[in-house]
Each structure stands twice: as C-alpha cells, then as structure tokens.
Short mmCIF file of C-alpha atoms and ligand atoms in Angstrom, two decimals:
data_model
loop_
_atom_site.label_atom_id
_atom_site.label_comp_id
_atom_site.label_asym_id
_atom_site.label_seq_id
_atom_site.Cartn_x
_atom_site.Cartn_y
_atom_site.Cartn_z
CA MET X 1432 -3.24 -23.47 21.93
CA LYS X 1433 -0.69 -23.22 19.69
CA ILE X 1434 -1.74 -24.49 15.89
CA LEU X 1435 -0.04 -24.27 12.77
CA SER X 1436 -2.32 -25.28 8.88
CA VAL X 1437 0.31 -26.07 6.79
CA ASN X 1438 -0.58 -26.11 2.67
CA ALA X 1439 2.24 -27.36 1.07
CA GLY X 1440 2.46 -27.78 -1.60
CA SER X 1441 5.92 -29.50 -4.58
CA SER X 1442 7.89 -25.47 -3.83
CA SER X 1443 6.35 -24.11 -1.00
CA LEU X 1444 4.88 -23.77 2.28
CA LYS X 1445 2.38 -22.18 3.77
CA PHE X 1446 1.47 -21.29 7.33
CA THR X 1447 -1.04 -19.34 9.61
CA LEU X 1448 -0.45 -20.45 13.03
CA ILE X 1449 -3.55 -19.91 14.99
CA GLU X 1450 -4.83 -19.56 19.10
CA MET X 1451 -6.96 -22.04 19.78
CA PRO X 1452 -9.79 -22.11 20.92
CA GLU X 1453 -10.00 -18.42 20.85
CA LYS X 1454 -9.66 -18.60 17.08
CA VAL X 1455 -7.32 -15.76 16.31
CA THR X 1456 -4.53 -16.20 14.31
CA ILE X 1457 -1.33 -14.92 15.70
CA ALA X 1458 1.34 -14.86 12.49
CA SER X 1459 0.56 -16.25 8.64
CA GLY X 1460 4.05 -16.57 5.80
CA LEU X 1461 4.64 -18.50 3.06
CA PHE X 1462 7.68 -19.46 1.79
CA GLU X 1463 8.40 -20.26 -1.99
CA LYS X 1464 10.69 -21.29 -4.30
CA ILE X 1465 11.52 -24.24 -2.53
CA GLY X 1466 14.83 -26.61 -3.59
CA ILE X 1467 14.97 -23.74 -6.22
CA GLU X 1468 18.00 -20.84 -6.98
CA GLY X 1469 15.80 -17.95 -4.65
CA SER X 1470 14.05 -19.24 -2.36
CA PHE X 1471 13.30 -16.77 0.12
CA TYR X 1472 9.54 -16.26 2.47
CA THR X 1473 7.32 -13.92 4.09
CA ILE X 1474 6.10 -13.75 8.07
CA LYS X 1475 3.21 -12.24 8.41
CA TYR X 1476 2.87 -10.87 12.14
CA ASN X 1477 2.25 -7.92 14.28
CA GLY X 1478 0.26 -5.70 12.07
CA GLU X 1479 4.20 -6.26 10.13
CA LYS X 1480 5.30 -8.34 7.73
CA ILE X 1481 9.64 -8.85 6.88
CA THR X 1482 11.03 -10.60 2.80
CA LYS X 1483 13.73 -12.89 3.33
CA GLU X 1484 15.30 -14.29 0.64
CA VAL X 1485 17.38 -17.08 2.29
CA PRO X 1486 18.67 -20.51 0.27
CA MET X 1487 16.44 -23.49 1.25
CA GLU X 1488 17.58 -27.29 -0.55
CA ASP X 1489 14.34 -28.62 0.87
CA HIS X 1490 11.04 -28.39 3.03
CA SER X 1491 12.74 -29.66 6.26
CA VAL X 1492 14.89 -26.32 6.29
CA ALA X 1493 11.87 -24.30 5.36
CA VAL X 1494 10.81 -25.76 8.49
CA GLN X 1495 13.31 -24.64 10.69
CA LYS X 1496 13.74 -21.80 9.80
CA LEU X 1497 10.03 -21.06 10.40
CA MET X 1498 10.66 -22.57 13.67
CA ASP X 1499 13.75 -20.18 14.58
CA GLU X 1500 11.84 -17.13 13.06
CA LEU X 1501 9.11 -17.28 15.22
CA ILE X 1502 11.45 -17.71 18.01
CA GLU X 1503 13.14 -15.00 16.88
CA LEU X 1504 9.70 -12.70 16.49
CA ASN X 1505 9.39 -14.09 19.84
CA ILE X 1506 6.37 -15.68 18.55
CA ILE X 1507 7.13 -18.52 20.58
CA SER X 1508 10.24 -19.57 23.11
CA SER X 1509 10.54 -22.56 22.59
CA PHE X 1510 9.10 -25.89 20.22
CA ASP X 1511 7.24 -27.06 22.79
CA GLU X 1512 4.65 -23.97 22.65
CA ILE X 1513 3.52 -25.80 19.53
CA GLU X 1514 1.09 -27.85 20.25
CA GLY X 1515 0.16 -29.27 17.41
CA VAL X 1516 -0.05 -29.28 12.93
CA GLY X 1517 -2.44 -29.79 11.25
CA HIS X 1518 -1.59 -31.15 7.27
CA ARG X 1519 -4.01 -30.10 4.07
CA LEU X 1520 -4.62 -32.75 1.39
CA VAL X 1521 -5.67 -32.26 -1.57
CA HIS X 1522 -6.45 -35.66 -2.79
CA GLY X 1523 -7.08 -38.49 0.24
CA GLY X 1524 -8.47 -41.17 -2.61
CA PRO X 1525 -11.18 -43.57 -1.28
CA ASP X 1526 -9.79 -44.58 2.03
CA PHE X 1527 -9.73 -41.27 4.31
CA THR X 1528 -13.41 -40.02 5.10
CA LYS X 1529 -12.44 -37.66 7.78
CA THR X 1530 -9.33 -35.91 9.21
CA VAL X 1531 -7.01 -38.30 10.95
CA ILE X 1532 -3.71 -38.50 12.95
CA LEU X 1533 -0.16 -38.62 10.90
CA THR X 1534 1.58 -41.24 10.76
CA ASP X 1535 4.05 -43.65 8.98
CA GLU X 1536 1.70 -46.29 8.56
CA VAL X 1537 -0.40 -42.58 6.72
CA ILE X 1538 2.30 -41.31 4.43
CA GLU X 1539 3.02 -45.03 3.61
CA LYS X 1540 -0.73 -45.53 2.54
CA LEU X 1541 -1.35 -42.09 0.98
CA THR X 1542 1.89 -42.13 -1.00
CA GLU X 1543 -0.27 -45.71 -2.61
CA ASN X 1544 -2.73 -43.08 -4.23
CA ILE X 1545 0.20 -40.68 -4.89
CA ASP X 1546 -1.13 -41.17 -8.74
CA LEU X 1547 -4.52 -39.65 -7.79
CA ALA X 1548 -3.24 -36.39 -7.35
CA PRO X 1549 0.77 -36.87 -8.60
CA LEU X 1550 0.63 -32.86 -9.17
CA HIS X 1551 -0.22 -31.70 -5.32
CA ASN X 1552 -0.62 -34.53 -2.70
CA PRO X 1553 3.52 -35.60 -2.99
CA GLY X 1554 4.64 -31.51 -2.24
CA SER X 1555 2.30 -31.69 0.70
CA ILE X 1556 3.66 -35.34 1.60
CA THR X 1557 7.38 -33.83 1.56
CA GLY X 1558 5.96 -30.56 4.01
CA MET X 1559 3.77 -33.59 6.65
CA LYS X 1560 7.52 -35.61 6.60
CA ALA X 1561 9.77 -32.22 7.48
CA PHE X 1562 7.61 -31.40 9.69
CA MET X 1563 7.48 -34.87 11.89
CA LYS X 1564 11.47 -34.21 11.69
CA VAL X 1565 11.51 -31.21 12.91
CA LEU X 1566 8.71 -30.95 15.53
CA PRO X 1567 8.70 -35.12 16.30
CA ASN X 1568 7.03 -35.45 19.01
CA VAL X 1569 3.89 -32.77 18.25
CA VAL X 1570 0.40 -34.16 17.23
CA GLN X 1571 -0.29 -33.92 13.93
CA THR X 1572 -3.02 -34.26 11.39
CA VAL X 1573 -3.66 -34.57 8.07
CA VAL X 1574 -7.23 -32.74 6.69
CA PHE X 1575 -8.24 -33.82 3.27
CA ASP X 1576 -10.32 -32.05 0.84
CA THR X 1577 -11.93 -34.90 0.04
CA ALA X 1578 -13.14 -35.96 3.07
CA PHE X 1579 -16.91 -33.80 3.77
CA HIS X 1580 -17.25 -36.15 1.19
CA SER X 1581 -17.32 -38.76 1.24
CA THR X 1582 -20.81 -39.27 2.60
CA MET X 1583 -21.48 -39.38 -0.98
CA LYS X 1584 -23.14 -42.28 -2.44
CA GLU X 1585 -22.38 -44.20 -5.62
CA THR X 1586 -25.40 -42.78 -7.79
CA GLU X 1587 -23.62 -39.55 -7.10
CA TYR X 1588 -20.00 -40.51 -7.21
CA LEU X 1589 -19.78 -43.50 -9.71
CA TYR X 1590 -19.40 -42.37 -13.21
CA PRO X 1591 -21.48 -43.98 -16.35
CA VAL X 1592 -18.09 -45.36 -17.76
CA PRO X 1593 -17.27 -49.53 -18.01
CA TYR X 1594 -16.84 -50.20 -14.43
CA GLU X 1595 -13.76 -51.72 -14.70
CA TRP X 1596 -12.18 -48.38 -14.76
CA TYR X 1597 -13.53 -47.60 -11.08
CA GLU X 1598 -12.56 -50.96 -9.81
CA LYS X 1599 -9.82 -51.52 -11.00
CA TYR X 1600 -8.48 -47.92 -10.80
CA LYS X 1601 -10.15 -45.57 -8.75
CA VAL X 1602 -12.23 -43.72 -10.41
CA ARG X 1603 -15.11 -42.31 -9.47
CA LYS X 1604 -15.71 -38.49 -8.32
CA TYR X 1605 -13.77 -37.56 -4.76
CA GLY X 1606 -15.08 -33.78 -4.71
CA PHE X 1607 -12.96 -30.93 -3.21
CA HIS X 1608 -12.70 -27.93 -1.24
CA GLY X 1609 -14.50 -29.88 1.03
CA THR X 1610 -12.82 -28.16 4.19
CA SER X 1611 -14.25 -25.42 3.10
CA HIS X 1612 -17.89 -26.83 2.21
CA ARG X 1613 -17.55 -28.66 5.83
CA PHE X 1614 -16.58 -24.40 7.37
CA ILE X 1615 -19.97 -22.77 5.59
CA ASN X 1616 -21.34 -26.36 6.77
CA LYS X 1617 -20.73 -25.51 10.58
CA THR X 1618 -21.29 -21.54 10.15
CA ILE X 1619 -24.77 -22.01 8.46
CA SER X 1620 -25.86 -24.79 10.81
CA GLU X 1621 -23.99 -22.62 13.71
CA TYR X 1622 -26.09 -19.62 12.96
CA PHE X 1623 -29.74 -21.40 11.99
CA GLU X 1624 -28.83 -23.23 15.28
CA ARG X 1625 -29.74 -26.57 13.70
CA ASN X 1626 -28.27 -29.21 12.18
CA ASP X 1627 -31.05 -31.01 9.77
CA LEU X 1628 -30.03 -28.40 7.03
CA LYS X 1629 -30.95 -28.32 3.42
CA ILE X 1630 -27.96 -26.27 2.36
CA ILE X 1631 -25.95 -25.26 -1.47
CA SER X 1632 -22.85 -24.45 -0.42
CA CYS X 1633 -20.86 -22.59 -3.48
CA HIS X 1634 -16.96 -21.95 -2.75
CA ILE X 1635 -15.93 -19.90 -5.80
CA GLY X 1636 -12.71 -18.24 -6.28
CA ASN X 1637 -10.30 -19.22 -8.85
CA GLY X 1638 -11.02 -22.80 -8.12
CA GLY X 1639 -14.97 -23.74 -7.64
CA SER X 1640 -17.40 -26.03 -6.86
CA VAL X 1641 -21.00 -26.24 -5.49
CA THR X 1642 -21.70 -28.55 -3.00
CA ALA X 1643 -25.47 -30.34 -1.91
CA ILE X 1644 -25.49 -31.30 1.45
CA ASP X 1645 -28.22 -32.44 3.81
CA SER X 1646 -27.96 -32.52 7.66
CA GLY X 1647 -24.00 -31.86 7.63
CA LYS X 1648 -23.84 -34.33 4.90
CA VAL X 1649 -22.70 -33.73 1.18
CA VAL X 1650 -25.00 -35.71 -1.37
CA ASP X 1651 -23.45 -34.50 -4.15
CA THR X 1652 -20.41 -31.86 -5.56
CA SER X 1653 -19.72 -30.25 -8.60
CA MET X 1654 -15.59 -31.00 -8.72
CA GLY X 1655 -15.08 -35.06 -9.12
CA PHE X 1656 -12.14 -37.00 -10.07
CA THR X 1657 -10.35 -34.32 -10.09
CA PRO X 1658 -10.53 -30.78 -9.64
CA LEU X 1659 -11.17 -30.08 -13.01
CA ALA X 1660 -14.91 -30.60 -12.74
CA GLY X 1661 -18.51 -28.87 -13.02
CA ILE X 1662 -18.69 -25.11 -12.91
CA MET X 1663 -16.96 -22.91 -15.38
CA MET X 1664 -13.65 -21.64 -13.31
CA GLY X 1665 -10.78 -19.21 -13.24
CA THR X 1666 -8.26 -21.26 -15.55
CA ARG X 1667 -10.56 -24.54 -16.28
CA SER X 1668 -13.25 -25.37 -18.33
CA GLY X 1669 -15.35 -27.38 -15.65
CA ASP X 1670 -17.50 -29.32 -17.57
CA ILE X 1671 -17.11 -30.28 -21.19
CA ASP X 1672 -17.66 -32.55 -23.69
CA PRO X 1673 -15.08 -35.55 -23.28
CA SER X 1674 -14.43 -35.98 -27.25
CA ILE X 1675 -13.14 -32.23 -28.25
CA LEU X 1676 -9.49 -33.95 -26.83
CA GLU X 1677 -9.24 -36.11 -29.17
CA TYR X 1678 -10.96 -34.15 -32.39
CA VAL X 1679 -8.39 -30.82 -30.81
CA SER X 1680 -4.94 -33.72 -30.31
CA LYS X 1681 -6.02 -34.83 -34.08
CA LYS X 1682 -6.45 -31.18 -35.14
CA THR X 1683 -2.89 -29.54 -33.22
CA GLY X 1684 -1.19 -32.40 -32.79
CA GLU X 1685 -0.68 -31.67 -29.20
CA SER X 1686 0.13 -34.94 -26.71
CA LEU X 1687 -3.45 -35.64 -23.77
CA SER X 1688 -1.10 -34.33 -21.21
CA GLU X 1689 -0.49 -31.39 -23.19
CA LEU X 1690 -4.79 -30.67 -23.13
CA THR X 1691 -5.61 -31.45 -19.68
CA ASN X 1692 -2.59 -28.33 -18.95
CA ASP X 1693 -4.79 -25.87 -21.26
CA LEU X 1694 -7.95 -26.88 -19.19
CA ASN X 1695 -6.69 -27.10 -15.80
CA LYS X 1696 -4.57 -23.35 -17.12
CA LYS X 1697 -5.40 -21.75 -19.78
CA SER X 1698 -9.44 -22.38 -19.91
CA GLY X 1699 -12.22 -20.89 -17.75
CA LEU X 1700 -12.46 -16.80 -17.50
CA LEU X 1701 -8.91 -16.41 -18.92
CA GLY X 1702 -10.71 -18.66 -21.83
CA VAL X 1703 -13.37 -17.06 -23.16
CA SER X 1704 -12.50 -13.82 -21.91
CA GLY X 1705 -8.45 -14.02 -24.13
CA VAL X 1706 -8.02 -10.93 -20.79
CA SER X 1707 -7.22 -12.54 -17.47
CA SER X 1708 -7.43 -15.36 -15.55
CA ASP X 1709 -8.67 -13.21 -12.70
CA SER X 1710 -12.43 -12.19 -12.06
CA ARG X 1711 -11.62 -8.57 -10.77
CA ASP X 1712 -9.99 -8.14 -14.27
CA VAL X 1713 -12.66 -9.15 -16.57
CA GLU X 1714 -14.62 -7.60 -14.73
CA THR X 1715 -13.12 -4.07 -15.27
CA ALA X 1716 -12.44 -5.57 -18.59
CA ALA X 1717 -16.75 -5.57 -19.09
CA GLU X 1718 -17.24 -2.61 -17.57
CA GLU X 1719 -15.06 -1.48 -20.92
CA GLY X 1720 -17.44 -2.78 -23.30
CA ASN X 1721 -15.06 -6.33 -24.37
CA GLU X 1722 -16.96 -7.97 -25.80
CA ARG X 1723 -15.09 -11.45 -24.75
CA ALA X 1724 -15.23 -10.98 -21.23
CA ILE X 1725 -19.14 -9.67 -20.61
CA LEU X 1726 -19.03 -13.37 -22.36
CA ALA X 1727 -16.83 -14.90 -20.13
CA GLN X 1728 -19.08 -13.68 -16.49
CA GLU X 1729 -22.45 -13.72 -18.44
CA ILE X 1730 -20.91 -18.21 -18.85
CA TYR X 1731 -19.77 -17.98 -16.35
CA ALA X 1732 -22.39 -16.61 -13.93
CA ARG X 1733 -25.09 -19.88 -15.62
CA LYS X 1734 -22.91 -22.81 -15.12
CA ILE X 1735 -23.07 -21.85 -11.68
CA ALA X 1736 -27.21 -21.17 -11.49
CA ASN X 1737 -27.32 -24.42 -13.33
CA TYR X 1738 -25.75 -26.25 -10.58
CA ILE X 1739 -27.19 -24.44 -7.40
CA ALA X 1740 -30.91 -24.95 -9.71
CA MET X 1741 -29.63 -29.25 -10.34
CA TYR X 1742 -29.13 -28.97 -6.73
CA ASN X 1743 -32.37 -27.09 -5.23
CA ASN X 1744 -33.29 -30.37 -7.58
CA LEU X 1745 -31.71 -32.76 -5.74
CA LEU X 1746 -32.60 -32.12 -2.31
CA ASN X 1747 -36.01 -32.12 -3.13
CA GLY X 1748 -35.67 -27.94 -1.49
CA ALA X 1749 -32.88 -26.46 0.16
CA ASP X 1750 -32.79 -23.98 2.77
CA VAL X 1751 -29.97 -21.96 2.76
CA ILE X 1752 -27.75 -20.87 -0.44
CA CYS X 1753 -24.27 -20.12 0.91
CA LEU X 1754 -21.32 -18.37 -1.49
CA THR X 1755 -18.23 -18.18 -0.38
CA ALA X 1756 -14.47 -17.68 -1.44
CA GLY X 1757 -12.95 -14.83 -3.48
CA VAL X 1758 -15.63 -14.67 -5.61
CA GLY X 1759 -18.86 -15.42 -3.76
CA GLU X 1760 -17.18 -12.77 -0.95
CA ASN X 1761 -16.64 -9.85 -2.68
CA SER X 1762 -17.86 -9.19 -5.84
CA LYS X 1763 -21.38 -7.69 -5.95
CA LYS X 1764 -21.58 -7.66 -9.84
CA MET X 1765 -21.14 -12.05 -10.19
CA ARG X 1766 -23.38 -12.58 -6.92
CA LYS X 1767 -25.87 -10.87 -9.08
CA MET X 1768 -25.68 -12.18 -11.81
CA ILE X 1769 -25.77 -16.02 -10.35
CA ILE X 1770 -29.04 -14.62 -8.44
CA GLU X 1771 -30.56 -13.18 -11.67
CA HIS X 1772 -29.92 -16.53 -13.40
CA ILE X 1773 -32.13 -18.70 -10.65
CA ALA X 1774 -34.99 -16.48 -10.69
CA SER X 1775 -37.09 -19.54 -11.99
CA LEU X 1776 -36.32 -21.17 -8.06
CA GLY X 1777 -37.85 -17.99 -6.90
CA VAL X 1778 -34.40 -16.11 -4.98
CA LYS X 1779 -34.56 -12.67 -5.47
CA ILE X 1780 -31.18 -10.82 -4.68
CA ASP X 1781 -31.78 -7.48 -2.81
CA ASP X 1782 -29.25 -4.59 -3.82
CA ALA X 1783 -28.84 -2.45 -0.42
CA ARG X 1784 -28.18 -6.03 1.02
CA ASN X 1785 -25.62 -7.29 -1.60
CA ASP X 1786 -23.17 -4.00 -0.88
CA CYS X 1787 -20.40 -5.48 0.80
CA ARG X 1788 -17.65 -7.41 0.95
CA GLY X 1789 -15.90 -10.22 2.79
CA GLU X 1790 -18.22 -10.32 5.89
CA PHE X 1791 -21.02 -13.20 6.68
CA ARG X 1792 -24.81 -11.29 5.13
CA LEU X 1793 -27.88 -12.04 3.76
CA ILE X 1794 -28.25 -10.47 0.49
CA SER X 1795 -31.75 -11.68 -0.64
CA ALA X 1796 -34.37 -10.08 -0.49
CA GLU X 1797 -37.71 -10.30 2.38
CA ASN X 1798 -39.09 -12.45 -0.25
CA SER X 1799 -36.65 -14.98 -2.04
CA LYS X 1800 -38.10 -18.39 -1.48
CA ILE X 1801 -34.59 -19.54 -0.90
CA PRO X 1802 -32.11 -17.47 1.39
CA VAL X 1803 -28.85 -16.41 0.34
CA TYR X 1804 -26.03 -15.47 2.27
CA VAL X 1805 -22.54 -14.78 1.91
CA VAL X 1806 -20.09 -16.98 4.24
CA PRO X 1807 -16.61 -15.97 4.47
CA THR X 1808 -14.62 -19.20 4.58
CA ASN X 1809 -11.71 -20.37 7.05
CA GLU X 1810 -9.77 -23.00 5.75
CA GLU X 1811 -6.70 -23.05 7.85
CA LEU X 1812 -9.36 -22.57 11.04
CA MET X 1813 -10.69 -25.78 10.26
CA ILE X 1814 -7.93 -27.47 9.69
CA ALA X 1815 -7.31 -25.69 13.36
CA ILE X 1816 -10.08 -26.81 14.76
CA ASP X 1817 -9.82 -30.86 13.53
CA THR X 1818 -6.69 -30.38 14.81
CA MET X 1819 -6.94 -29.40 18.20
CA GLU X 1820 -9.83 -31.67 19.23
CA LEU X 1821 -7.53 -35.16 18.56
CA ALA X 1822 -4.55 -33.46 20.23
CA GLN X 1823 -6.64 -32.59 22.76
CA LYS X 1824 -8.09 -36.36 22.65
CA LYS X 1825 -5.17 -38.02 22.13
CA ASN X 1826 -3.55 -36.13 26.05
P1 LIG C 577 -7.88 -19.03 -4.67
O1 LIG C 577 -8.08 -19.63 -3.38
O2 LIG C 577 -8.90 -20.26 -5.23
O3 LIG C 577 -7.19 -18.71 -5.37
P2 LIG C 577 -9.64 -17.44 -3.46
O4 LIG C 577 -10.56 -17.90 -3.44
O5 LIG C 577 -8.65 -16.31 -3.29
O6 LIG C 577 -9.20 -17.96 -4.50
O7 LIG C 577 -10.59 -16.43 -5.89
C1 LIG C 577 -9.09 -15.53 -5.93
C2 LIG C 577 -10.46 -15.42 -6.85
O8 LIG C 577 -11.27 -14.19 -5.70
C3 LIG C 577 -10.07 -13.70 -7.75
O9 LIG C 577 -10.73 -14.14 -9.20
C4 LIG C 577 -10.05 -12.39 -7.96
O10 LIG C 577 -10.28 -11.66 -8.68
C5 LIG C 577 -12.15 -12.94 -6.83
N1 LIG C 577 -11.99 -11.06 -6.11
C6 LIG C 577 -11.39 -10.97 -5.06
N2 LIG C 577 -11.74 -9.88 -4.23
C7 LIG C 577 -12.40 -9.36 -5.72
C8 LIG C 577 -13.35 -8.09 -5.58
N3 LIG C 577 -13.50 -7.35 -4.79
N4 LIG C 577 -13.88 -8.38 -6.71
C9 LIG C 577 -14.31 -8.99 -7.68
N5 LIG C 577 -13.32 -10.92 -7.16
C10 LIG C 577 -12.26 -10.86 -6.16
#
C-alpha cells in the first residue's frame, strides 16, 4: 500500500511517498512559498529531480498539484492508490498521547491549543485540511512530536514555577522530536531483541534533543515547553538563565518576542561561533583555527555530554547510547568530542568504528562500559508505519 508522509509548514509542504510494508521510498518532494509570490515545487523520483514554478495560492492547490503530478509521472494511476496520509504535527499539547485518525473533532481540539505552538501548528493544520478536501475518502492520521514523551511523570514534566501556570496555562515540559526518538527506540530494541532496554537517544541535527527511555517509555527529555530548551543547537541556545532576557531587554530595548527570536534563531552554534549554524561550516572554521568556532564546538559537545551523564543517572545506568540526525549520523569529530566528555561513565570510542557516515553502526570500543551506536533516524517512515497500522485497523 502507498502511504504519504506529510510535513506542512505555514508556506511549505514536504512529502514522502512510501510503499508499505516494504518501506521503500517511491518519491519525495517539497512545495515552497505556498501563498507567496514565486511558489515552486521539487519532486524527486527514480533518481530524477523535477522543479516547476507555478502559482499556488494555498495548500489545497499545492495538494492538488502534488496528486496530479503523481499521476502524470505514472507513480500512481488514480488517487485511490494512496491508502493513507500521515501528517506530522510538532505540538499535540497534553491531550494527544499517540497517533490518531484525523477527524474534524481532532482539528477542533488542535485549534483550541494553537497558542502552545503558534509558529508550527497553524501551517500543519492548514495542510491537514487541504488533504481532507482533496482526498476525502483516504485514512489520514496525525503523528505528534510530543506524543512519545507523554509517559513522563510529573517529577520530570513539572517546572518549579507557580503551580497556576501549569493549571491555568498548561505550562509544563512536553518534549519534541518524539517521532525520531520513538524510531530510534524501535530500531535499537529490535536489534537487541529486547523490550526492556534503558536507552539514551541523542537526536543531534540542526535542532537537538536528548531523551532517556526505559522499556519503551520516555522518562525525561531535554526539550521543554518549547523546542528552545535543553542542549545547545544550531541556532537555539538551549537552557539558559531566564533572567538574562529582562537584563538584555533593558540594555538593548528589544521586546520579549524579539529576544525570544534571538534565542531561537541567532544563538547556539551560530551565536557563539559567529560563523554559521551549520556544524560543517563550524567544523571547517575550527580546523582553520577560528577560536570562537573551536569554543562553540566545545560548548556544544559539553552540553550534550552533560545531558547524557544526567540521564545515565536518572536511568540508574543506561544499556545503550544512540546518536542520530544530521550531526549524530555524520560528524565523526562531534561524536568523538561528545564521547570523550562522558569518559567518567566508562564510555570509550573506537576511532576505526567511528569512521563512518549515515549508517547503523557500533562506534564504541569493545571495553566501553556502555555501547554507543549511530542509528540513522527516519521520521517519515515512522509516520508511514503508524498510518499503515491505523489504516489496516480501520478497514
Ligand atoms: P534538521 O532536520 O533539524 O534541520 P538535520 O538532522 O538534517 O537537521 O541536521 C542538520 C545538521 O547536520 C547541520 O548542522 C549539518 O551541518 C549537519 N551535518 C550534515 N552532514 C554532516 C557532516 N558530514 N558532517 C558534519 N555535520 C553534518
């Protein structure tokens, strides 16, 4: 069966068409600048890439174009061949603890909670409505980035702030990247043929989060009420002292939202290095002797290592550490730096094993106290698996 995995933003729509249960990607693509002048799309299929510039005034037009293009490229012969559409949603709020079938009631509930994720959720909801309009008879699901973290206990998800903030305004830790961490949990548990593993899953991409998992359930995760918390990221600060905001605001006259934007977009690797948010550029600059790039890498590795050490304590000793996403899967240097900073846990890298990119691999030494694996993530596939399962249950 063919399943579409969809990730819609306010002006974009990313898709992957996957043949299930074979898990084969048939086509993928991106629609950009929807509703803005100069809208275009790119579709990758059969090793080829097509790009077309066409006006798309809203997401429904983009979805219609996508479906027409799938027919024109002979990828499908009719819309009926699409047997499921899975939508990624960044924030499910406190009410959604697993993937659900998309209905009008679900849309209503999501709309009620829209101010929990004002930057991300509106675009995704627009995408869902567009697919419901163009493919009214196809099973559609919503896969939440927050859902996997819903097993956290109050001791982990409550902030030590006035309790009314939680009661009245739903201020608590939600955690993100849940679909990726769930995929890592599934992959490594299947590999070890165990469902009782204590895992520290490190998703280190442009965004980044570390998650402690015990027997398939999240115990704690580094992102918080929003994806700004936790480890240092490409452009996000991660954890900082919140008083800095008022202090800097008095100095610069910037508003709270301007400063929050600085913490989201101008901090992290970019902020410290002054070079780039892309870890490859920072790596190159560091190799050329750029002092701030060297410092940025050092802080980056330490922040991640500190979370791993903290979660090792929380789990009372992890069975395995997994590294994933752009940096985790590809950067030998950063992996080595992170692992060197958790030497106190008895973790040791094997340089020859670490000489790899984008593949499932053990990279720790034989005598490492905790094994470390690179596990490539695949959020689109996780979405397709959930959607296939729900579609099969429904039919
Ligand atoms: P996101 O999905 O959060 O946008 P990704 O998981 O794609 O991000 O990760 C992007 C990051 O991965 C970038 O910082 C990029 O530099 C880094 N990355 C990708 N390939 C490499 C590589 N070969 N070496 C070092 N870093 C890499």
